[in-house]
Amino acid sequence: MYQYDEIDQTMVDERVAQFRDQVARRLTGEISEDEFKPLRLQNGLYLQLHAYMLRIAIPYGTLSSHQLRGLAQIGCKYDRGWGHFTTRQNLQYNWIKLEDTADALADLAKIQMHAIQTSGNCIRNTTTDQFAGAAHDEIEDPRVWCEIIRQWSTFHPEFSFLPRKFKIAVTGSPNDRAAVRVHDIGLRMHKNAAGEVGFEVIVGGGLGRTPFIGKTIRDFLPKQDLLSYLEAILRVYNQFGRRDNIYKARIKILVHELGIDTVREKVEAEWQATKDGALKLPQEAIDQIAAQFAPPPYEKLQGGINADYANAFRTDFEFGLWARRNTFKHKQPGYSIVTISLKKEGEAPGDAKAEQMNAVADIADRYSFGEIRVTHEQNLVLPHVRQADLPAVFKALKAYDLATPNVGLASDIIACPGLDYCALANARSIPVAQQIALRFKNWERAHDVGELKIKISGCINACGHHHVGHIGILGVDKAGEEFYQLTLGGSADDQAAIGDLIGPSLNATDTVDAIDTLVETYLRIRKDSDERFLDTYRRVGLAPFKEAVYVAA
């Protein structure tokens, strides 16, 4: 894992001291809320419906056990003993007090963490594949490049006040687990005909009010040119992106209105003038950062199925159920990747209590080299677990209600905080997600349905990624009442697609019933048990699902 150097630590400590003075002046009334707002947003502090919310950056979703314990402690000390993991691989405290924020940031700095650029019209936290460095299908560890982007983008003087917020994602695998095609810039690592590893650069993706799938602006970019090419894109966006209309300010609108060919022409012209300058990455600099992401000291284990694991799988039904859904193939023989579901039925998706965070940290220390990942689907990951240790990990997780065997299933729902917390929301997300999850509590039904990604947002800003859900749910306001629009057929993977609107919005009760109806329709018309919901939808289209929902309604 990357460790702060003196420059990193000084930068974060100085920011804390600066913000402490700003908070003090706000509390005494020396500066108004209007004057304070841009200052607090630069430090990840939002004013929500009931309290302030502090958003913590978790760069590329990688945490040490020490950092996770620190987050738990901060949650207990300054919040209500829990935190909410987000689709940006970040953590939010939803009940922070203004007078405590500087102290909370100081405590974060002690564990090499901060809240810088988690808000505002700047380059936000760069995200990546939660299996990075462990995935069996990985070409190269993308976290190296995420860290390079982090160092380049933090406090970048030219890009601190962009037309709108800007999000970058990187994947090192042909199987996209980072949703790169729905980002302002998506980077997909691959090999060219000569066997060299570089980037496909995708630009203009994004969700929100006007969703778009990103377009390829460059098929192959050499690794040493990454920062100069990113800078060229950002300069073109900064120059031509709209600032007169917040709803048309994202780069996706620029790409749509100018066309990808025109944007490519402008970017290439800018890049040709600068690509051989100071931003050309020397190999020694790449190697220096890559060394901090060296593999952990794996044991040399045999491949195949471990005998202890096989015995537990055969004799312990609950363990077998969990192992089938929540463990994944590792690149190292004898090891597995474990996804920890934060979607236990009846709980708010993405929430973790402080005692659960401490438990995960302890388990990571014992079984996963002290390393944890945060996923953009609001779960946690233990990236390096010996297969022989999986039964013990399951038992330890179960003791803290963290062994729900539903990763990728209907109850593994992405949900934003919605109207329970967010001042922008039109409708609640959490109660609807909880009610849907309860409909799939029966393991036989859930596993018969198989992979089904349900995503819910409380407003058009799409923090719950509803546009790319196999079933997407959007909260809307109708004359002061909460209603929900349904979309079908969305996907965030390497075949990314925006979902199709099914019809008129429904109230909360009818929405939950409609999910049942959609699932039963799928089970009735699928070819066989191997055909996923998304595959069935792509084969038959909207009509049979729409008819079933509105006849039932």
C-alpha angles and dihedrals in degrees: 000000000000115000124203117253124208092275093053094048095046092049093052094043092050091050090053092052091048093050092046088061091047092051091048091053091049092050092052092047094245088129127032128235089255090055092043097048099079090044095053093044090056085060097047096257116141130182106229132181098283107011145350118292122211117203116205122206116233101185110228088342096283121139136172120221088247091056093047090052088050091053089050091050092049089049090055096042101045107014136032099288101276145068138213120233112213140207089257090063088252135122126236130201106204101190104046120147118228093231090055099049098090091050090048090051090048090053089049091052089056089062094042095258136117145167097238116142094001086124139022133059095304139097105297130207110312110232133203147170111313088219093056113146092015107053116115092216096050122128094193138344104271094197089081089063093042089057091049089052091047093054092047097045103042109104091349100176094213096049104039093099106036122164087262142346115300128212130193129189130185131198128187095190134077086228102072111223093159101064091234094167094064096054133093085247124012122188120200116188115218142144125261126218090278092055094251118143116233142134137282101213116215120187138184102033122137146125128226125090094345111028122202137174109231123251127226110254095175127017096204130015120181112239096241089059097054100105096041091052093047089050091052091053092048092049092052090047092047090051101042104023114111119256098174096075123037091203092057099039102095120101089244088070091049091051091047095048099041096032126238093268093057092044090049091051092052093045093048091050091052092045096050089057094052111021096100094048134093094309095063102114116235114218092238091059091050091048092049092057094038089057089065089059096052114144117269119255098278120192115242100250134172119258123237127053118335112232096228091049092047092051093050091046090053099043105032110063096190092049091048091051091050094044092053093053107028106038127075140189117278127207091232118076112248095021134100138194115236123205114203110210116224088188105091109160112267094023129103109262112254096014121129128183119227091248089054092051090050090048092051089049090053092047091048090052092051101039112014109042090262094292131130133177131206117217127214085235089066100255134112129240136209098204103192116039124151110240089231089059096053095096091053092046090051092051092049092048093046091058088064099041091256100119101083105150098217110103108150093005129116095272093052088090127172109220134170119220089260126182092336087076115354122092091206097053125109096195143012118270104180100062092048091049090049093051092049091049090053090056088061098042090112104091095208092057094042093051093044089056090048125183111017122153112204116184128183132193127187093214143011092274085084100216086157091056091234093160091068099041119115077230114020125193123197122189114224135178118239112183091324095314128111116247133165135221119210127215128185136202102029121146137179099196130093088298093051118182139170113240123248120244108246100201144282119359122264134212119254097267093047090047092058090046089049091057088055090049093049091051094047090049090052092050090051098049104032117114094233141328091282094061108094124220090253092050091050091049092050090050100048103023132215102309103083092045094047092048092050094049098047096040088052092046 
